[in-house]
Amino acid sequence: MSDEKKKGSAATAMPAAMAPPGMINKEDIPQVLPILPLRNSVFFPGGVLPLAVGRQKTIALIKDAVRDDQVIGVVTQRRAEEEDPGASDLYTMGTVARIVKLLKMGEDNYSLVVQGLARFRVLDLVQEAPYLKARVDAVEDKTSAENVEVEALGINLKKLAREVIELMPELPAAATELVESITHPGHLADLIAANVDVPIEEKQAVLETVDLKARMKLVLELLNRKREILKLSNKIDSAVKGEMSKTQREYYLRQQLKAIKEELGEMGEEEEELDELQERLKKAGLPPDVEKVANKELNRLKTIPAASSEYTVARTYLDWIADLPWAKLSEDNLDIENARQTLDKDHYGIKKVKKRILEYLAVRKLKNDMRGPILCLVGPPGVGKTSLGQSIAKAVGRKFVRLSLGGVRDEAEIRGHRRTYVGALPGRFIQSMKKAGTKNPVMMLDEIDKLGADFRGDPSAALLEVLDPEQNNTFSDHYLDVPFDLSKVLFIATANQLDPIPGPLRDRMEIIELSGYTFEEKQSIARIHLVPKQLKEHGLSPDHITITDEALLTLTVSYTREAGVRNLERRIADICRAVAVEVAGGKTDKQNIDGNRVKEILGPETFYSEVAERTEVPGVATGLAWTAAGGDLLFIEATKMAGKGGMTLTGQLGDVMKESATAALSYLRSKAEALGINPNFLEKTDLHLHFPAGSIPKDGPSAGVTILTALTSLLTGIRVRGDTAMTGEATLRGLVLPVGGIKEKVLAAHRAGIKRVILPERCRKDLQDVPDQAKNDIEFIFATRMDEVLEAAMETSPFKTPVAPPEGGEKSVPPQTESAPEVRA
C-alpha cells in the first residue's frame, strides 16, 4: 500500500496554504497524542498538507481521531524505508495537527488534509498498538529580546524569497503576494522552510530550532544557498538552450530539406547511409585528433552532391576510418605453460624462437604496457618460418595476418596512396589491420629480403618507421593522413638471407637464425607432423597405411636433399596418392610402406653419395658452401694440360673466388720444393679449375683451402680422402682464416654422409649451434695453417721435406676480422 506522504506536488511547490500559528493554546494540547509517522517530508505549524494513507496503524489512528474530533501529532521518520517505526525511528520534534478533511479512496486507502497548529516535543512512547501514542510537551517560540533584529531578518527573508520566486517561473504570481502578506516572523520562517527544496534533515533542523532569531538565520542561509543554486542552474540552462536551439534549428532545416527532396522525388538512401556512418564513427573509439578530422570530413561530405566523384572519395575515406580497430584489443593468453605446449605441439625443434616468445610472454605478464617485439626469422626454405607465425598467434591468443612482401617494388604499397589519386587505397599495413579487426595482432611479414626498389620508391625505406618501436605508435599512412598506433602489433619477419636487407632496416629487427634439420630431426618432423597431415589431406587413415622409420629414412637420404622439409612432404604426398589409388580401387588391406616399397612407388633414388666417386682421381676436393637454401657441398675439380703457364677458371665465379684461386696457386708455387713439385711446372703446363653446377653463381673466400687442396692433389698425384670436406679462407702465407655459415655447412656435410670436416681453428666456437646428432657423427679437425689441412685432407702426406713455420711462431693466427660467408644463389 502507499505510504504516508505528500499527495501530488502541492506541498513541494510554493506557496502551500498556511494558516496563522497559535490557533491552539498550549493548555488545549493533550499530554498524550496519537502519533502519525511522516516520511519524505517535514510538517510545520501553520501548514496545510495533503496526505495519502495506506498503513493499517495510521488508518486506525485517523478513524479514532475523526470519531473523537481530537488533534494528532505528526512526526517525521528518520528513515523513510522503515515500515513499522518505533521510538528510535522518529525525530523528537513534531507538529500538532488537526484533520481538516478525510476522503476514502478505496478499501485500504485514505486521503486526508491536515493543518499544523503548534510544535511539540516527544517525551516517550506510551502505546505501540493499534497505533503509536506518545507523551508530549508543547513548545512555544522563544522570541528574541532584540525585536529590531528580528524585524530586519524578516525583511531580508521576504527580499530573498522574492528573488527565489523570480528565479522559479513555474511558481504562480500569487506566491509573492502570499509572502508579503505574512507579518509574523515565525510563520514566515516556517512557510519558507516548508517550501524550499532542501534535504529532510535540514528542514527538521529548522523545525527543532525554537529560538526565533536563530531559526530565521538558519532559514536565511537555506534560502540564500537555494538562490545561488538557481542562478547557476539558470546560467547552465541558458547555455544549453542556446546550443540546443542551434542544433534544433539545423535539424529543422535538414528535415525541411529532406521533405523538399521527397516532394521533388530526389530523396535517396544517402541521408540514411550518412547517419549510419556517423554512428559507426561514434562507436569506433577514435582518438581526439582523428575524431576531429573525421567529423570535419563528415560535415563536408553532407554538403557534396551524391553524384559527384568527390562524394565517393570522401565516403570511402570515412568508411576506412570507421572500420579500423582504433581501440579494440584482443586479450593476451599469458599462460606460459600453455604457450610452451602449443609451440612444442606445432613445431619440432626451433628452440631459439620458442625461447624468445616465452620470454616475451613472461615480460608481458609482469609489465602490461610492453610494446610488441619485432623478430626476424632467417633461414633456408622449408624450415617452418611462415607456419611458426600462426603457432605464435595461437599460443598468445591473438589474431594472425600474413603480409607477403616478396616482389613489392612500390613505396606506396607500404604507405598507401594519397587521396588525390583515382582509386587510392591505404597501404598494406593499414589494410592488414582492418582485416585483423584488433589493434594487437600477430603480423607476419613474409619474404622481407625479397623487397625491390625502382622509380616508384624504396619500400624497405618506408618500412623503417613501421618496424621502429620508438616511431610506430604514430605510423602515418598517406591515405589516412592521421597517425595510427602500430606499437601493439607483434611483428614477425621472415627471410632466407640477411645480405639483401638494408642495414638500417636490419638494425630495427631482432635476428633469430634458423638452420636446416638433421636426418633424425626430419624423421621426427615427418612422423609427428607431415605424415598425419598428408593422410588427412588424401582421405586416408592409419588403418589404410603405415609408413615405417626405414621408409622415412630412405625418403630423407635418397629422395630429398634440402635444409627444410618441404620436398620431404611432397614425397610423402606421392606415397599417399599411390596408396589412395589402390584404396579407391577396392583394396582394403593395410599397406606397410618400407624402404623397398618407397623405391617401387618413387622410382630410382634421386640422390646418392658421390663424394667417394668424385675423389677417386687426384685433383678433386670436396668443399662446403653456404647458400640461401642452407649448406651444400662444393666439388672443385682441377686438371692440367700442355700449355704456356695459364690458369682457366670456370663455373660462373665471383671476383673474390677468382682471387682465392690466384692466391692458392701462388702459395703452391712457393711451396713447390717442399711438396716435391718441379718449381718450373707452369712453364709448359696450363691449369684448369672447374666448379660444377656451372649455372649457379658462386662467390666468397671460404673455398680457398679447398682450391689449394685440389691443386696440390693434382700436382702431387695424391688423392683427397673421400670422406672429408673442408672450408676456410687461405692466405698467401698459408694461414687458414675463419669463415661464416659453419652450422649450415656442417649440416650439409652430415646430409651427404661426410665423416670428417676440416674447419679453421677460430671456427671451433661456432659448433655450439650444431645439433648433437651431427657433432656425434662427424670428426672435426681444426687447422690454423694450410700445411695442417693438406696433411689431414690427403690420403698420404704430400710433403717431401719438413716445412718451416711462418714468421711469428708456429700456428700463429693474426688478428684478422671474420670474413662474410659466401653467397651462392
PDB file of N, CA, C and O in Angstrom, residues 703-767:
ATOM      1  N   ALA A 703      86.232 -20.930 -50.081  1.00  0.00           N
ATOM      2  CA  ALA A 703      86.690 -22.074 -50.889  1.00  0.00           C
ATOM      3  C   ALA A 703      88.201 -22.081 -51.044  1.00  0.00           C
ATOM      4  O   ALA A 703      88.749 -22.928 -51.758  1.00  0.00           O
ATOM      5  N   GLY A 704      88.911 -21.157 -50.390  1.00  0.00           N
ATOM      6  CA  GLY A 704      90.359 -21.039 -50.562  1.00  0.00           C
ATOM      7  C   GLY A 704      91.109 -22.315 -50.237  1.00  0.00           C
ATOM      8  O   GLY A 704      91.945 -22.783 -51.018  1.00  0.00           O
ATOM      9  N   VAL A 705      90.809 -22.936 -49.082  1.00  0.00           N
ATOM     10  CA  VAL A 705      91.539 -24.148 -48.690  1.00  0.00           C
ATOM     11  C   VAL A 705      91.185 -25.307 -49.609  1.00  0.00           C
ATOM     12  O   VAL A 705      92.030 -26.156 -49.914  1.00  0.00           O
ATOM     13  N   THR A 706      89.951 -25.343 -50.095  1.00  0.00           N
ATOM     14  CA  THR A 706      89.544 -26.428 -50.991  1.00  0.00           C
ATOM     15  C   THR A 706      90.241 -26.296 -52.339  1.00  0.00           C
ATOM     16  O   THR A 706      90.692 -27.297 -52.933  1.00  0.00           O
ATOM     17  N   ILE A 707      90.387 -25.091 -52.856  1.00  0.00           N
ATOM     18  CA  ILE A 707      91.085 -24.871 -54.131  1.00  0.00           C
ATOM     19  C   ILE A 707      92.550 -25.302 -54.005  1.00  0.00           C
ATOM     20  O   ILE A 707      93.104 -26.004 -54.869  1.00  0.00           O
ATOM     21  N   LEU A 708      93.199 -24.877 -52.912  1.00  0.00           N
ATOM     22  CA  LEU A 708      94.608 -25.231 -52.709  1.00  0.00           C
ATOM     23  C   LEU A 708      94.773 -26.741 -52.578  1.00  0.00           C
ATOM     24  O   LEU A 708      95.720 -27.338 -53.133  1.00  0.00           O
ATOM     25  N   THR A 709      93.843 -27.394 -51.870  1.00  0.00           N
ATOM     26  CA  THR A 709      93.923 -28.849 -51.721  1.00  0.00           C
ATOM     27  C   THR A 709      93.751 -29.544 -53.068  1.00  0.00           C
ATOM     28  O   THR A 709      94.465 -30.521 -53.385  1.00  0.00           O
ATOM     29  N   ALA A 710      92.830 -29.072 -53.905  1.00  0.00           N
ATOM     30  CA  ALA A 710      92.611 -29.686 -55.220  1.00  0.00           C
ATOM     31  C   ALA A 710      93.849 -29.529 -56.104  1.00  0.00           C
ATOM     32  O   ALA A 710      94.269 -30.469 -56.798  1.00  0.00           O
ATOM     33  N   LEU A 711      94.465 -28.343 -56.104  1.00  0.00           N
ATOM     34  CA  LEU A 711      95.657 -28.114 -56.906  1.00  0.00           C
ATOM     35  C   LEU A 711      96.822 -28.965 -56.415  1.00  0.00           C
ATOM     36  O   LEU A 711      97.590 -29.544 -57.210  1.00  0.00           O
ATOM     37  N   THR A 712      96.967 -29.058 -55.084  1.00  0.00           N
ATOM     38  CA  THR A 712      98.039 -29.877 -54.525  1.00  0.00           C
ATOM     39  C   THR A 712      97.844 -31.338 -54.910  1.00  0.00           C
ATOM     40  O   THR A 712      98.792 -32.050 -55.291  1.00  0.00           O
ATOM     41  N   SER A 713      96.601 -31.829 -54.823  1.00  0.00           N
ATOM     42  CA  SER A 713      96.316 -33.214 -55.191  1.00  0.00           C
ATOM     43  C   SER A 713      96.650 -33.462 -56.656  1.00  0.00           C
ATOM     44  O   SER A 713      97.203 -34.501 -57.031  1.00  0.00           O
ATOM     45  N   LEU A 714      96.296 -32.471 -57.522  1.00  0.00           N
ATOM     46  CA  LEU A 714      96.553 -32.634 -58.950  1.00  0.00           C
ATOM     47  C   LEU A 714      98.043 -32.724 -59.238  1.00  0.00           C
ATOM     48  O   LEU A 714      98.509 -33.597 -59.991  1.00  0.00           O
ATOM     49  N   LEU A 715      98.840 -31.846 -58.651  1.00  0.00           N
ATOM     50  CA  LEU A 715     100.252 -31.749 -58.996  1.00  0.00           C
ATOM     51  C   LEU A 715     101.104 -32.805 -58.297  1.00  0.00           C
ATOM     52  O   LEU A 715     102.191 -33.146 -58.772  1.00  0.00           O
ATOM     53  N   THR A 716     100.611 -33.299 -57.124  1.00  0.00           N
ATOM     54  CA  THR A 716     101.376 -34.338 -56.426  1.00  0.00           C
ATOM     55  C   THR A 716     100.913 -35.735 -56.802  1.00  0.00           C
ATOM     56  O   THR A 716     101.595 -36.727 -56.531  1.00  0.00           O
ATOM     57  N   GLY A 717      99.706 -35.822 -57.373  1.00  0.00           N
ATOM     58  CA  GLY A 717      99.168 -37.132 -57.732  1.00  0.00           C
ATOM     59  C   GLY A 717      98.602 -37.895 -56.554  1.00  0.00           C
ATOM     60  O   GLY A 717      98.275 -39.081 -56.678  1.00  0.00           O
ATOM     61  N   ILE A 718      98.447 -37.245 -55.386  1.00  0.00           N
ATOM     62  CA  ILE A 718      97.899 -37.902 -54.200  1.00  0.00           C
ATOM     63  C   ILE A 718      96.406 -37.560 -54.113  1.00  0.00           C
ATOM     64  O   ILE A 718      96.017 -36.387 -54.174  1.00  0.00           O
ATOM     65  N   ARG A 719      95.570 -38.556 -53.950  1.00  0.00           N
ATOM     66  CA  ARG A 719      94.124 -38.325 -53.900  1.00  0.00           C
ATOM     67  C   ARG A 719      93.698 -37.688 -52.570  1.00  0.00           C
ATOM     68  O   ARG A 719      94.335 -37.905 -51.535  1.00  0.00           O
ATOM     69  N   VAL A 720      92.606 -36.941 -52.628  1.00  0.00           N
ATOM     70  CA  VAL A 720      91.976 -36.388 -51.422  1.00  0.00           C
ATOM     71  C   VAL A 720      91.074 -37.458 -50.821  1.00  0.00           C
ATOM     72  O   VAL A 720      90.403 -38.205 -51.556  1.00  0.00           O
ATOM     73  N   ARG A 721      91.022 -37.544 -49.510  1.00  0.00           N
ATOM     74  CA  ARG A 721      90.194 -38.563 -48.849  1.00  0.00           C
ATOM     75  C   ARG A 721      88.714 -38.362 -49.218  1.00  0.00           C
ATOM     76  O   ARG A 721      88.194 -37.241 -49.193  1.00  0.00           O
ATOM     77  N   GLY A 722      88.032 -39.429 -49.532  1.00  0.00           N
ATOM     78  CA  GLY A 722      86.644 -39.341 -49.981  1.00  0.00           C
ATOM     79  C   GLY A 722      85.646 -39.028 -48.885  1.00  0.00           C
ATOM     80  O   GLY A 722      84.518 -38.636 -49.166  1.00  0.00           O
ATOM     81  N   ASP A 723      86.057 -39.217 -47.615  1.00  0.00           N
ATOM     82  CA  ASP A 723      85.112 -38.962 -46.518  1.00  0.00           C
ATOM     83  C   ASP A 723      85.341 -37.606 -45.871  1.00  0.00           C
ATOM     84  O   ASP A 723      84.850 -37.354 -44.779  1.00  0.00           O
ATOM     85  N   THR A 724      86.098 -36.734 -46.546  1.00  0.00           N
ATOM     86  CA  THR A 724      86.496 -35.473 -45.929  1.00  0.00           C
ATOM     87  C   THR A 724      86.005 -34.286 -46.767  1.00  0.00           C
ATOM     88  O   THR A 724      86.075 -34.305 -47.999  1.00  0.00           O
ATOM     89  N   ALA A 725      85.514 -33.275 -46.064  1.00  0.00           N
ATOM     90  CA  ALA A 725      85.158 -31.997 -46.683  1.00  0.00           C
ATOM     91  C   ALA A 725      85.783 -30.883 -45.872  1.00  0.00           C
ATOM     92  O   ALA A 725      86.154 -31.083 -44.712  1.00  0.00           O
ATOM     93  N   MET A 726      85.894 -29.703 -46.465  1.00  0.00           N
ATOM     94  CA  MET A 726      86.624 -28.632 -45.775  1.00  0.00           C
ATOM     95  C   MET A 726      86.061 -27.271 -46.149  1.00  0.00           C
ATOM     96  O   MET A 726      85.362 -27.117 -47.161  1.00  0.00           O
ATOM     97  N   THR A 727      86.402 -26.282 -45.335  1.00  0.00           N
ATOM     98  CA  THR A 727      86.049 -24.885 -45.617  1.00  0.00           C
ATOM     99  C   THR A 727      87.027 -23.992 -44.878  1.00  0.00           C
ATOM    100  O   THR A 727      87.572 -24.388 -43.844  1.00  0.00           O
ATOM    101  N   GLY A 728      87.256 -22.811 -45.410  1.00  0.00           N
ATOM    102  CA  GLY A 728      88.179 -21.862 -44.793  1.00  0.00           C
ATOM    103  C   GLY A 728      88.831 -20.985 -45.839  1.00  0.00           C
ATOM    104  O   GLY A 728      88.896 -21.349 -47.028  1.00  0.00           O
ATOM    105  N   GLU A 729      89.317 -19.845 -45.405  1.00  0.00           N
ATOM    106  CA  GLU A 729      89.982 -18.905 -46.306  1.00  0.00           C
ATOM    107  C   GLU A 729      91.492 -19.092 -46.175  1.00  0.00           C
ATOM    108  O   GLU A 729      92.026 -19.123 -45.066  1.00  0.00           O
ATOM    109  N   ALA A 730      92.153 -19.212 -47.308  1.00  0.00           N
ATOM    110  CA  ALA A 730      93.608 -19.405 -47.318  1.00  0.00           C
ATOM    111  C   ALA A 730      94.300 -18.103 -47.698  1.00  0.00           C
ATOM    112  O   ALA A 730      93.845 -17.372 -48.588  1.00  0.00           O
ATOM    113  N   THR A 731      95.434 -17.820 -47.005  1.00  0.00           N
ATOM    114  CA  THR A 731      96.202 -16.610 -47.314  1.00  0.00           C
ATOM    115  C   THR A 731      97.477 -16.996 -48.044  1.00  0.00           C
ATOM    116  O   THR A 731      97.862 -18.165 -48.131  1.00  0.00           O
ATOM    117  N   LEU A 732      98.179 -16.000 -48.560  1.00  0.00           N
ATOM    118  CA  LEU A 732      99.431 -16.248 -49.265  1.00  0.00           C
ATOM    119  C   LEU A 732     100.486 -16.838 -48.338  1.00  0.00           C
ATOM    120  O   LEU A 732     101.378 -17.564 -48.777  1.00  0.00           O
ATOM    121  N   ARG A 733     100.371 -16.540 -47.056  1.00  0.00           N
ATOM    122  CA  ARG A 733     101.338 -17.049 -46.088  1.00  0.00           C
ATOM    123  C   ARG A 733     100.960 -18.441 -45.605  1.00  0.00           C
ATOM    124  O   ARG A 733     101.626 -19.013 -44.755  1.00  0.00           O
ATOM    125  N   GLY A 734      99.840 -18.976 -46.095  1.00  0.00           N
ATOM    126  CA  GLY A 734      99.448 -20.320 -45.729  1.00  0.00           C
ATOM    127  C   GLY A 734      98.624 -20.405 -44.459  1.00  0.00           C
ATOM    128  O   GLY A 734      98.472 -21.494 -43.884  1.00  0.00           O
ATOM    129  N   LEU A 735      98.079 -19.280 -44.008  1.00  0.00           N
ATOM    130  CA  LEU A 735      97.226 -19.295 -42.817  1.00  0.00           C
ATOM    131  C   LEU A 735      95.788 -19.622 -43.217  1.00  0.00           C
ATOM    132  O   LEU A 735      95.344 -19.315 -44.331  1.00  0.00           O
ATOM    133  N   VAL A 736      95.049 -20.219 -42.286  1.00  0.00           N
ATOM    134  CA  VAL A 736      93.641 -20.543 -42.511  1.00  0.00           C
ATOM    135  C   VAL A 736      92.802 -19.595 -41.657  1.00  0.00           C
ATOM    136  O   VAL A 736      92.888 -19.629 -40.416  1.00  0.00           O
ATOM    137  N   LEU A 737      92.023 -18.763 -42.304  1.00  0.00           N
ATOM    138  CA  LEU A 737      91.215 -17.758 -41.611  1.00  0.00           C
ATOM    139  C   LEU A 737      89.767 -18.246 -41.467  1.00  0.00           C
ATOM    140  O   LEU A 737      89.280 -19.045 -42.281  1.00  0.00           O
ATOM    141  N   PRO A 738      89.075 -17.754 -40.435  1.00  0.00           N
ATOM    142  CA  PRO A 738      87.696 -18.217 -40.195  1.00  0.00           C
ATOM    143  C   PRO A 738      86.725 -17.708 -41.252  1.00  0.00           C
ATOM    144  O   PRO A 738      86.943 -16.675 -41.886  1.00  0.00           O
ATOM    145  N   VAL A 739      85.631 -18.450 -41.413  1.00  0.00           N
ATOM    146  CA  VAL A 739      84.551 -18.079 -42.328  1.00  0.00           C
ATOM    147  C   VAL A 739      83.222 -18.249 -41.596  1.00  0.00           C
ATOM    148  O   VAL A 739      83.183 -18.743 -40.468  1.00  0.00           O
ATOM    149  N   GLY A 740      82.148 -17.873 -42.255  1.00  0.00           N
ATOM    150  CA  GLY A 740      80.826 -17.958 -41.632  1.00  0.00           C
ATOM    151  C   GLY A 740      80.019 -19.137 -42.128  1.00  0.00           C
ATOM    152  O   GLY A 740      80.463 -19.937 -42.949  1.00  0.00           O
ATOM    153  N   GLY A 741      78.788 -19.236 -41.621  1.00  0.00           N
ATOM    154  CA  GLY A 741      77.860 -20.275 -42.058  1.00  0.00           C
ATOM    155  C   GLY A 741      78.264 -21.676 -41.646  1.00  0.00           C
ATOM    156  O   GLY A 741      77.946 -22.653 -42.339  1.00  0.00           O
ATOM    157  N   ILE A 742      78.982 -21.804 -40.504  1.00  0.00           N
ATOM    158  CA  ILE A 742      79.514 -23.116 -40.106  1.00  0.00           C
ATOM    159  C   ILE A 742      78.389 -24.121 -39.861  1.00  0.00           C
ATOM    160  O   ILE A 742      78.459 -25.277 -40.293  1.00  0.00           O
ATOM    161  N   LYS A 743      77.325 -23.707 -39.180  1.00  0.00           N
ATOM    162  CA  LYS A 743      76.254 -24.647 -38.857  1.00  0.00           C
ATOM    163  C   LYS A 743      75.629 -25.216 -40.126  1.00  0.00           C
ATOM    164  O   LYS A 743      75.438 -26.432 -40.262  1.00  0.00           O
ATOM    165  N   GLU A 744      75.327 -24.341 -41.096  1.00  0.00           N
ATOM    166  CA  GLU A 744      74.713 -24.801 -42.337  1.00  0.00           C
ATOM    167  C   GLU A 744      75.645 -25.733 -43.103  1.00  0.00           C
ATOM    168  O   GLU A 744      75.215 -26.735 -43.692  1.00  0.00           O
ATOM    169  N   LYS A 745      76.939 -25.422 -43.097  1.00  0.00           N
ATOM    170  CA  LYS A 745      77.899 -26.243 -43.835  1.00  0.00           C
ATOM    171  C   LYS A 745      78.064 -27.625 -43.196  1.00  0.00           C
ATOM    172  O   LYS A 745      78.128 -28.645 -43.890  1.00  0.00           O
ATOM    173  N   VAL A 746      78.120 -27.657 -41.859  1.00  0.00           N
ATOM    174  CA  VAL A 746      78.262 -28.936 -41.175  1.00  0.00           C
ATOM    175  C   VAL A 746      77.032 -29.805 -41.412  1.00  0.00           C
ATOM    176  O   VAL A 746      77.130 -31.023 -41.624  1.00  0.00           O
ATOM    177  N   LEU A 747      75.845 -29.198 -41.382  1.00  0.00           N
ATOM    178  CA  LEU A 747      74.623 -29.969 -41.632  1.00  0.00           C
ATOM    179  C   LEU A 747      74.601 -30.504 -43.062  1.00  0.00           C
ATOM    180  O   LEU A 747      74.122 -31.613 -43.319  1.00  0.00           O
ATOM    181  N   ALA A 748      75.116 -29.720 -44.005  1.00  0.00           N
ATOM    182  CA  ALA A 748      75.194 -30.199 -45.385  1.00  0.00           C
ATOM    183  C   ALA A 748      76.130 -31.401 -45.482  1.00  0.00           C
ATOM    184  O   ALA A 748      75.850 -32.384 -46.185  1.00  0.00           O
ATOM    185  N   ALA A 749      77.250 -31.325 -44.758  1.00  0.00           N
ATOM    186  CA  ALA A 749      78.182 -32.453 -44.747  1.00  0.00           C
ATOM    187  C   ALA A 749      77.531 -33.686 -44.133  1.00  0.00           C
ATOM    188  O   ALA A 749      77.693 -34.815 -44.611  1.00  0.00           O
ATOM    189  N   HIS A 750      76.776 -33.476 -43.093  1.00  0.00           N
ATOM    190  CA  HIS A 750      76.098 -34.597 -42.439  1.00  0.00           C
ATOM    191  C   HIS A 750      75.068 -35.228 -43.364  1.00  0.00           C
ATOM    192  O   HIS A 750      74.924 -36.458 -43.422  1.00  0.00           O
ATOM    193  N   ARG A 751      74.326 -34.399 -44.101  1.00  0.00           N
ATOM    194  CA  ARG A 751      73.330 -34.927 -45.034  1.00  0.00           C
ATOM    195  C   ARG A 751      73.991 -35.763 -46.132  1.00  0.00           C
ATOM    196  O   ARG A 751      73.407 -36.723 -46.631  1.00  0.00           O
ATOM    197  N   ALA A 752      75.222 -35.361 -46.520  1.00  0.00           N
ATOM    198  CA  ALA A 752      75.898 -36.061 -47.613  1.00  0.00           C
ATOM    199  C   ALA A 752      76.705 -37.259 -47.140  1.00  0.00           C
ATOM    200  O   ALA A 752      77.345 -37.940 -47.952  1.00  0.00           O
ATOM    201  N   GLY A 753      76.687 -37.532 -45.845  1.00  0.00           N
ATOM    202  CA  GLY A 753      77.400 -38.694 -45.338  1.00  0.00           C
ATOM    203  C   GLY A 753      78.883 -38.468 -45.094  1.00  0.00           C
ATOM    204  O   GLY A 753      79.655 -39.429 -44.943  1.00  0.00           O
ATOM    205  N   ILE A 754      79.315 -37.228 -45.050  1.00  0.00           N
ATOM    206  CA  ILE A 754      80.724 -36.902 -44.762  1.00  0.00           C
ATOM    207  C   ILE A 754      81.041 -37.281 -43.315  1.00  0.00           C
ATOM    208  O   ILE A 754      80.263 -37.008 -42.398  1.00  0.00           O
ATOM    209  N   LYS A 755      82.221 -37.884 -43.106  1.00  0.00           N
ATOM    210  CA  LYS A 755      82.614 -38.318 -41.762  1.00  0.00           C
ATOM    211  C   LYS A 755      83.670 -37.423 -41.125  1.00  0.00           C
ATOM    212  O   LYS A 755      83.864 -37.450 -39.916  1.00  0.00           O
ATOM    213  N   ARG A 756      84.421 -36.664 -41.953  1.00  0.00           N
ATOM    214  CA  ARG A 756      85.454 -35.786 -41.421  1.00  0.00           C
ATOM    215  C   ARG A 756      85.280 -34.404 -42.028  1.00  0.00           C
ATOM    216  O   ARG A 756      85.076 -34.276 -43.239  1.00  0.00           O
ATOM    217  N   VAL A 757      85.373 -33.378 -41.192  1.00  0.00           N
ATOM    218  CA  VAL A 757      85.241 -31.991 -41.658  1.00  0.00           C
ATOM    219  C   VAL A 757      86.424 -31.199 -41.122  1.00  0.00           C
ATOM    220  O   VAL A 757      86.719 -31.242 -39.921  1.00  0.00           O
ATOM    221  N   ILE A 758      87.111 -30.488 -42.026  1.00  0.00           N
ATOM    222  CA  ILE A 758      88.246 -29.640 -41.655  1.00  0.00           C
ATOM    223  C   ILE A 758      87.746 -28.197 -41.578  1.00  0.00           C
ATOM    224  O   ILE A 758      87.175 -27.668 -42.553  1.00  0.00           O
ATOM    225  N   LEU A 759      87.951 -27.568 -40.407  1.00  0.00           N
ATOM    226  CA  LEU A 759      87.475 -26.210 -40.177  1.00  0.00           C
ATOM    227  C   LEU A 759      88.630 -25.340 -39.688  1.00  0.00           C
ATOM    228  O   LEU A 759      89.591 -25.845 -39.087  1.00  0.00           O
ATOM    229  N   PRO A 760      88.558 -24.026 -39.877  1.00  0.00           N
ATOM    230  CA  PRO A 760      89.529 -23.120 -39.253  1.00  0.00           C
ATOM    231  C   PRO A 760      89.442 -23.219 -37.727  1.00  0.00           C
ATOM    232  O   PRO A 760      88.358 -23.411 -37.164  1.00  0.00           O
ATOM    233  N   GLU A 761      90.569 -23.086 -37.065  1.00  0.00           N
ATOM    234  CA  GLU A 761      90.618 -23.183 -35.602  1.00  0.00           C
ATOM    235  C   GLU A 761      89.673 -22.176 -34.950  1.00  0.00           C
ATOM    236  O   GLU A 761      89.000 -22.485 -33.969  1.00  0.00           O
ATOM    237  N   ARG A 762      89.607 -20.991 -35.504  1.00  0.00           N
ATOM    238  CA  ARG A 762      88.787 -19.939 -34.889  1.00  0.00           C
ATOM    239  C   ARG A 762      87.292 -20.137 -35.139  1.00  0.00           C
ATOM    240  O   ARG A 762      86.477 -19.341 -34.696  1.00  0.00           O
ATOM    241  N   CYS A 763      86.925 -21.207 -35.840  1.00  0.00           N
ATOM    242  CA  CYS A 763      85.504 -21.535 -36.011  1.00  0.00           C
ATOM    243  C   CYS A 763      85.051 -22.599 -35.011  1.00  0.00           C
ATOM    244  O   CYS A 763      83.906 -23.054 -35.071  1.00  0.00           O
ATOM    245  N   ARG A 764      85.935 -22.979 -34.096  1.00  0.00           N
ATOM    246  CA  ARG A 764      85.581 -24.010 -33.122  1.00  0.00           C
ATOM    247  C   ARG A 764      84.359 -23.583 -32.303  1.00  0.00           C
ATOM    248  O   ARG A 764      83.481 -24.397 -31.999  1.00  0.00           O
ATOM    249  N   LYS A 765      84.297 -22.307 -31.950  1.00  0.00           N
ATOM    250  CA  LYS A 765      83.190 -21.801 -31.129  1.00  0.00           C
ATOM    251  C   LYS A 765      81.842 -21.894 -31.842  1.00  0.00           C
ATOM    252  O   LYS A 765      80.781 -21.938 -31.196  1.00  0.00           O
ATOM    253  N   ASP A 766      81.850 -21.913 -33.181  1.00  0.00           N
ATOM    254  CA  ASP A 766      80.584 -21.942 -33.932  1.00  0.00           C
ATOM    255  C   ASP A 766      79.897 -23.299 -33.879  1.00  0.00           C
ATOM    256  O   ASP A 766      78.735 -23.421 -34.293  1.00  0.00           O
ATOM    257  N   LEU A 767      80.605 -24.311 -33.391  1.00  0.00           N
ATOM    258  CA  LEU A 767      79.998 -25.639 -33.346  1.00  0.00           C
ATOM    259  C   LEU A 767      78.947 -25.781 -32.251  1.00  0.00           C
ATOM    260  O   LEU A 767      78.212 -26.770 -32.228  1.00  0.00           O
TER     261      LEU A 767
END
